[in-house]
Amino acid sequence: MNEDLKTRLGGLFLMLMGAGFAFFFIWRPYQQALAGASSVSLSMKAIGISILLPVVGLVIALGGKTVNDYFKRVGNGGKGSPMFYLYMAIIFAVTLGGYFYIESVFKGLGYGK
């Protein structure tokens, strides 16, 4: 198996992990909130991770080895390229937007801090 395929499968794995986190930390509390539970257990850190993992996984799955090399270069103390900062800006914007959206949904249902 070549390195590009391994990297893309790793991105798919991150997306699946994010889906698992989202099921337990977003979907199940959301269903409880819709059912009118008196309290719902929300972990905002877990919600952030539930959004971050699939976004990073999607970027890696689509970009493959090239994107992974951008991340490795910075991880090894190298200087980030403009593409690295573009990927990071996309990941940051989507994750932050998703986080605030989920937070507002729960606040709208009367749950949240």
Tab-separated table of N, CA and C in Angstrom:
chain	number	residue	atom	x	y	z
A	1	MET	N	0.851	-1.168	0.000
A	1	MET	CA	0.000	0.000	0.000
A	1	MET	C	0.902	1.237	0.000
A	2	ASN	N	0.629	2.151	-0.910
A	2	ASN	CA	1.493	3.327	-0.997
A	2	ASN	C	1.167	4.352	0.089
A	3	GLU	N	2.078	5.284	0.272
A	3	GLU	CA	1.969	6.239	1.378
A	3	GLU	C	0.771	7.169	1.219
A	4	ASP	N	0.449	7.557	-0.011
A	4	ASP	CA	-0.685	8.447	-0.229
A	4	ASP	C	-1.990	7.770	0.196
A	5	LEU	N	-2.148	6.508	-0.155
A	5	LEU	CA	-3.358	5.780	0.220
A	5	LEU	C	-3.448	5.613	1.735
A	6	LYS	N	-2.324	5.324	2.380
A	6	LYS	CA	-2.309	5.206	3.841
A	6	LYS	C	-2.731	6.520	4.494
A	7	THR	N	-2.239	7.626	3.956
A	7	THR	CA	-2.583	8.940	4.502
A	7	THR	C	-4.065	9.216	4.336
A	8	ARG	N	-4.602	8.909	3.167
A	8	ARG	CA	-6.034	9.134	2.916
A	8	ARG	C	-6.896	8.244	3.812
A	9	LEU	N	-6.459	7.004	4.035
A	9	LEU	CA	-7.188	6.118	4.941
A	9	LEU	C	-7.114	6.637	6.380
A	10	GLY	N	-5.977	7.227	6.741
A	10	GLY	CA	-5.859	7.858	8.061
A	10	GLY	C	-6.851	9.005	8.205
A	11	GLY	N	-7.030	9.786	7.142
A	11	GLY	CA	-8.022	10.861	7.157
A	11	GLY	C	-9.432	10.305	7.305
A	12	LEU	N	-9.702	9.197	6.623
A	12	LEU	CA	-11.004	8.546	6.754
A	12	LEU	C	-11.220	8.058	8.185
A	13	PHE	N	-10.166	7.515	8.791
A	13	PHE	CA	-10.240	7.058	10.179
A	13	PHE	C	-10.561	8.223	11.114
A	14	LEU	N	-9.933	9.378	10.891
A	14	LEU	CA	-10.233	10.557	11.710
A	14	LEU	C	-11.687	10.985	11.552
A	15	MET	N	-12.201	10.903	10.322
A	15	MET	CA	-13.605	11.252	10.113
A	15	MET	C	-14.520	10.290	10.858
A	16	LEU	N	-14.195	8.995	10.833
A	16	LEU	CA	-15.009	8.009	11.550
A	16	LEU	C	-14.938	8.213	13.059
A	17	MET	N	-13.752	8.533	13.557
A	17	MET	CA	-13.622	8.832	14.993
A	17	MET	C	-14.470	10.046	15.365
A	18	GLY	N	-14.430	11.057	14.520
A	18	GLY	CA	-15.242	12.248	14.757
A	18	GLY	C	-16.728	11.938	14.738
A	19	ALA	N	-17.133	11.035	13.842
A	19	ALA	CA	-18.543	10.635	13.797
A	19	ALA	C	-18.942	9.923	15.083
A	20	GLY	N	-18.056	9.084	15.601
A	20	GLY	CA	-18.332	8.408	16.876
A	20	GLY	C	-18.454	9.398	18.025
A	21	PHE	N	-17.523	10.342	18.086
A	21	PHE	CA	-17.587	11.379	19.114
A	21	PHE	C	-18.878	12.185	18.965
A	22	ALA	N	-19.205	12.549	17.727
A	22	ALA	CA	-20.411	13.352	17.489
A	22	ALA	C	-21.665	12.601	17.914
A	23	PHE	N	-21.692	11.296	17.698
A	23	PHE	CA	-22.859	10.522	18.103
A	23	PHE	C	-23.060	10.607	19.612
A	24	PHE	N	-21.976	10.409	20.360
A	24	PHE	CA	-22.099	10.381	21.811
A	24	PHE	C	-22.203	11.763	22.450
A	25	PHE	N	-21.535	12.756	21.886
A	25	PHE	CA	-21.465	14.050	22.549
A	25	PHE	C	-22.331	15.137	21.917
A	26	ILE	N	-22.883	14.882	20.731
A	26	ILE	CA	-23.783	15.859	20.108
A	26	ILE	C	-25.158	15.234	19.864
A	27	TRP	N	-25.203	14.128	19.136
A	27	TRP	CA	-26.473	13.545	18.727
A	27	TRP	C	-27.305	13.044	19.912
A	28	ARG	N	-26.689	12.268	20.800
A	28	ARG	CA	-27.453	11.735	21.937
A	28	ARG	C	-27.959	12.845	22.861
A	29	PRO	N	-27.137	13.837	23.228
A	29	PRO	CA	-27.689	14.939	24.036
A	29	PRO	C	-28.771	15.724	23.290
A	30	TYR	N	-28.611	15.851	21.980
A	30	TYR	CA	-29.615	16.564	21.191
A	30	TYR	C	-30.946	15.815	21.230
A	31	GLN	N	-30.891	14.508	21.085
A	31	GLN	CA	-32.117	13.709	21.152
A	31	GLN	C	-32.759	13.801	22.538
A	32	GLN	N	-31.937	13.806	23.575
A	32	GLN	CA	-32.459	13.959	24.934
A	32	GLN	C	-33.105	15.327	25.111
A	33	ALA	N	-32.476	16.362	24.536
A	33	ALA	CA	-33.032	17.714	24.635
A	33	ALA	C	-34.367	17.795	23.902
A	34	LEU	N	-34.456	17.179	22.735
A	34	LEU	CA	-35.713	17.192	21.997
A	34	LEU	C	-36.807	16.431	22.736
A	35	ALA	N	-36.404	15.403	23.489
A	35	ALA	CA	-37.382	14.624	24.251
A	35	ALA	C	-37.816	15.348	25.520
A	36	GLY	N	-37.180	16.461	25.835
A	36	GLY	CA	-37.584	17.261	26.981
A	36	GLY	C	-36.964	16.834	28.292
A	37	ALA	N	-35.774	16.270	28.245
A	37	ALA	CA	-35.092	15.851	29.478
A	37	ALA	C	-34.874	17.064	30.380
A	38	SER	N	-34.918	16.830	31.685
A	38	SER	CA	-34.748	17.944	32.622
A	38	SER	C	-33.333	18.512	32.575
A	39	SER	N	-32.351	17.656	32.283
A	39	SER	CA	-30.982	18.142	32.111
A	39	SER	C	-30.282	17.273	31.069
A	40	VAL	N	-29.352	17.893	30.396
A	40	VAL	CA	-28.582	17.219	29.356
A	40	VAL	C	-27.112	17.445	29.655
A	41	SER	N	-26.333	16.385	29.598
A	41	SER	CA	-24.902	16.487	29.863
A	41	SER	C	-24.177	16.940	28.600
A	42	LEU	N	-23.598	18.131	28.661
A	42	LEU	CA	-22.870	18.683	27.526
A	42	LEU	C	-21.408	18.902	27.912
A	43	SER	N	-20.521	18.412	27.080
A	43	SER	CA	-19.101	18.683	27.242
A	43	SER	C	-18.669	19.503	26.038
A	44	MET	N	-18.461	20.788	26.247
A	44	MET	CA	-18.140	21.658	25.123
A	44	MET	C	-16.787	21.301	24.512
A	45	LYS	N	-15.850	20.785	25.311
A	45	LYS	CA	-14.576	20.329	24.753
A	45	LYS	C	-14.795	19.133	23.841
A	46	ALA	N	-15.631	18.199	24.273
A	46	ALA	CA	-15.914	17.019	23.453
A	46	ALA	C	-16.657	17.413	22.182
A	47	ILE	N	-17.523	18.405	22.279
A	47	ILE	CA	-18.219	18.891	21.077
A	47	ILE	C	-17.209	19.494	20.111
A	48	GLY	N	-16.250	20.267	20.637
A	48	GLY	CA	-15.205	20.837	19.777
A	48	GLY	C	-14.389	19.760	19.087
A	49	ILE	N	-14.025	18.712	19.825
A	49	ILE	CA	-13.271	17.602	19.235
A	49	ILE	C	-14.126	16.858	18.229
A	50	SER	N	-15.431	16.734	18.520
A	50	SER	CA	-16.342	16.050	17.599
A	50	SER	C	-16.435	16.763	16.252
A	51	ILE	N	-16.230	18.043	16.266
A	51	ILE	CA	-16.256	18.817	15.023
A	51	ILE	C	-14.872	18.858	14.388
A	52	LEU	N	-13.840	18.998	15.206
A	52	LEU	CA	-12.478	19.120	14.691
A	52	LEU	C	-11.994	17.858	13.978
A	53	LEU	N	-12.233	16.696	14.556
A	53	LEU	CA	-11.711	15.454	13.970
A	53	LEU	C	-12.189	15.211	12.535
A	54	PRO	N	-13.488	15.298	12.248
A	54	PRO	CA	-13.886	15.052	10.859
A	54	PRO	C	-13.409	16.123	9.883
A	55	VAL	N	-13.267	17.360	10.369
A	55	VAL	CA	-12.783	18.422	9.478
A	55	VAL	C	-11.332	18.164	9.097
A	56	VAL	N	-10.494	17.857	10.084
A	56	VAL	CA	-9.090	17.545	9.801
A	56	VAL	C	-9.006	16.278	8.953
A	57	GLY	N	-9.823	15.277	9.289
A	57	GLY	CA	-9.841	14.044	8.514
A	57	GLY	C	-10.217	14.274	7.064
A	58	LEU	N	-11.195	15.137	6.831
A	58	LEU	CA	-11.606	15.433	5.460
A	58	LEU	C	-10.496	16.135	4.690
A	59	VAL	N	-9.837	17.097	5.329
A	59	VAL	CA	-8.736	17.802	4.666
A	59	VAL	C	-7.622	16.814	4.304
A	60	ILE	N	-7.290	15.917	5.230
A	60	ILE	CA	-6.228	14.944	4.965
A	60	ILE	C	-6.674	13.918	3.922
A	61	ALA	N	-7.921	13.465	4.003
A	61	ALA	CA	-8.413	12.477	3.039
A	61	ALA	C	-8.441	13.057	1.626
A	62	LEU	N	-8.812	14.313	1.497
A	62	LEU	CA	-8.854	14.929	0.168
A	62	LEU	C	-7.469	15.299	-0.342
A	63	GLY	N	-6.610	15.764	0.557
A	63	GLY	CA	-5.287	16.238	0.146
A	63	GLY	C	-4.225	15.166	0.094
A	64	GLY	N	-4.413	14.107	0.860
A	64	GLY	CA	-3.476	13.000	0.850
A	64	GLY	C	-2.104	13.343	1.392
A	65	LYS	N	-1.102	12.742	0.773
A	65	LYS	CA	0.279	12.880	1.231
A	65	LYS	C	0.761	14.327	1.177
A	66	THR	N	0.312	15.086	0.201
A	66	THR	CA	0.750	16.473	0.055
A	66	THR	C	0.375	17.301	1.280
A	67	VAL	N	-0.876	17.191	1.706
A	67	VAL	CA	-1.333	17.938	2.882
A	67	VAL	C	-0.612	17.437	4.124
A	68	ASN	N	-0.452	16.130	4.231
A	68	ASN	CA	0.229	15.563	5.387
A	68	ASN	C	1.672	16.071	5.457
A	69	ASP	N	2.317	16.220	4.324
A	69	ASP	CA	3.681	16.749	4.305
A	69	ASP	C	3.737	18.192	4.802
A	70	TYR	N	2.712	18.996	4.468
A	70	TYR	CA	2.648	20.370	4.987
A	70	TYR	C	2.606	20.354	6.510
A	71	PHE	N	1.761	19.468	7.068
A	71	PHE	CA	1.627	19.388	8.524
A	71	PHE	C	2.903	18.859	9.169
A	72	LYS	N	3.528	17.859	8.550
A	72	LYS	CA	4.758	17.284	9.110
A	72	LYS	C	5.889	18.307	9.132
A	73	ARG	N	5.998	19.107	8.076
A	73	ARG	CA	7.072	20.087	7.994
A	73	ARG	C	6.994	21.064	9.157
A	74	VAL	N	5.805	21.534	9.475
A	74	VAL	CA	5.643	22.461	10.593
A	74	VAL	C	5.839	21.729	11.914
A	75	GLY	N	5.376	20.491	11.998
A	75	GLY	CA	5.543	19.698	13.214
A	75	GLY	C	6.994	19.406	13.529
A	76	ASN	N	7.840	19.375	12.514
A	76	ASN	CA	9.264	19.116	12.704
A	76	ASN	C	10.065	20.403	12.869
A	77	GLY	N	9.393	21.504	13.149
A	77	GLY	CA	10.088	22.764	13.407
A	77	GLY	C	10.335	23.598	12.162
A	78	GLY	N	9.799	23.172	11.026
A	78	GLY	CA	9.985	23.937	9.795
A	78	GLY	C	9.001	25.083	9.697
A	79	LYS	N	9.225	25.906	8.698
A	79	LYS	CA	8.341	27.048	8.470
A	79	LYS	C	7.154	26.596	7.620
A	80	GLY	N	5.977	27.065	8.005
A	80	GLY	CA	4.767	26.715	7.264
A	80	GLY	C	4.692	27.451	5.941
A	81	SER	N	4.184	26.759	4.939
A	81	SER	CA	3.988	27.378	3.631
A	81	SER	C	2.628	28.089	3.615
A	82	PRO	N	2.375	28.905	2.603
A	82	PRO	CA	1.063	29.553	2.512
A	82	PRO	C	-0.087	28.540	2.447
A	83	MET	N	0.134	27.400	1.810
A	83	MET	CA	-0.916	26.377	1.749
A	83	MET	C	-1.216	25.812	3.133
A	84	PHE	N	-0.182	25.630	3.942
A	84	PHE	CA	-0.398	25.147	5.306
A	84	PHE	C	-1.311	26.106	6.061
A	85	TYR	N	-1.030	27.397	5.960
A	85	TYR	CA	-1.834	28.382	6.672
A	85	TYR	C	-3.249	28.461	6.097
A	86	LEU	N	-3.398	28.218	4.809
A	86	LEU	CA	-4.737	28.167	4.212
A	86	LEU	C	-5.516	26.983	4.780
A	87	TYR	N	-4.890	25.811	4.832
A	87	TYR	CA	-5.559	24.636	5.408
A	87	TYR	C	-5.925	24.880	6.868
A	88	MET	N	-5.028	25.462	7.617
A	88	MET	CA	-5.295	25.723	9.024
A	88	MET	C	-6.429	26.738	9.193
A	89	ALA	N	-6.480	27.741	8.327
A	89	ALA	CA	-7.561	28.732	8.393
A	89	ALA	C	-8.909	28.080	8.092
A	90	ILE	N	-8.936	27.193	7.108
A	90	ILE	CA	-10.176	26.477	6.773
A	90	ILE	C	-10.612	25.609	7.949
A	91	ILE	N	-9.674	24.853	8.508
A	91	ILE	CA	-9.991	23.978	9.635
A	91	ILE	C	-10.495	24.800	10.816
A	92	PHE	N	-9.816	25.893	11.114
A	92	PHE	CA	-10.199	26.751	12.229
A	92	PHE	C	-11.587	27.345	12.017
A	93	ALA	N	-11.844	27.878	10.833
A	93	ALA	CA	-13.123	28.539	10.554
A	93	ALA	C	-14.292	27.551	10.622
A	94	VAL	N	-14.135	26.398	10.009
A	94	VAL	CA	-15.228	25.412	10.010
A	94	VAL	C	-15.469	24.875	11.413
A	95	THR	N	-14.402	24.574	12.139
A	95	THR	CA	-14.552	24.045	13.494
A	95	THR	C	-15.190	25.081	14.421
A	96	LEU	N	-14.718	26.296	14.371
A	96	LEU	CA	-15.272	27.344	15.229
A	96	LEU	C	-16.728	27.634	14.869
A	97	GLY	N	-17.025	27.700	13.586
A	97	GLY	CA	-18.411	27.926	13.162
A	97	GLY	C	-19.329	26.800	13.598
A	98	GLY	N	-18.876	25.570	13.444
A	98	GLY	CA	-19.671	24.421	13.873
A	98	GLY	C	-19.885	24.407	15.367
A	99	TYR	N	-18.849	24.744	16.101
A	99	TYR	CA	-18.934	24.795	17.564
A	99	TYR	C	-19.991	25.802	18.013
A	100	PHE	N	-19.929	27.013	17.473
A	100	PHE	CA	-20.888	28.039	17.878
A	100	PHE	C	-22.297	27.705	17.415
A	101	TYR	N	-22.411	27.027	16.284
A	101	TYR	CA	-23.727	26.608	15.812
A	101	TYR	C	-24.340	25.585	16.772
A	102	ILE	N	-23.571	24.560	17.128
A	102	ILE	CA	-24.066	23.536	18.055
A	102	ILE	C	-24.409	24.165	19.401
A	103	GLU	N	-23.553	25.050	19.872
A	103	GLU	CA	-23.808	25.732	21.137
A	103	GLU	C	-25.112	26.525	21.072
A	104	SER	N	-25.356	27.221	19.965
A	104	SER	CA	-26.577	28.014	19.842
A	104	SER	C	-27.817	27.128	19.738
A	105	VAL	N	-27.685	25.968	19.120
A	105	VAL	CA	-28.819	25.044	19.036
A	105	VAL	C	-29.226	24.593	20.440
A	106	PHE	N	-28.246	24.203	21.240
A	106	PHE	CA	-28.569	23.763	22.603
A	106	PHE	C	-29.087	24.921	23.461
A	107	LYS	N	-28.538	26.098	23.294
A	107	LYS	CA	-29.043	27.259	24.044
A	107	LYS	C	-30.481	27.569	23.634
A	108	GLY	N	-30.758	27.421	22.331
A	108	GLY	CA	-32.110	27.655	21.838
A	108	GLY	C	-33.107	26.652	22.397
A	109	LEU	N	-32.646	25.471	22.738
A	109	LEU	CA	-33.515	24.457	23.327
A	109	LEU	C	-33.594	24.598	24.852
A	110	GLY	N	-32.859	25.565	25.401
A	110	GLY	CA	-32.902	25.821	26.837
A	110	GLY	C	-31.829	25.095	27.631
A	111	TYR	N	-30.836	24.558	26.954
A	111	TYR	CA	-29.741	23.858	27.628
A	111	TYR	C	-28.446	24.581	27.281
A	112	GLY	N	-27.501	24.527	28.139
A	112	GLY	CA	-26.223	25.174	27.870
A	112	GLY	C	-25.899	26.174	28.950
A	113	LYS	N	-24.720	26.715	28.814
A	113	LYS	CA	-24.217	27.604	29.859
A	113	LYS	C	-24.319	29.049	29.464
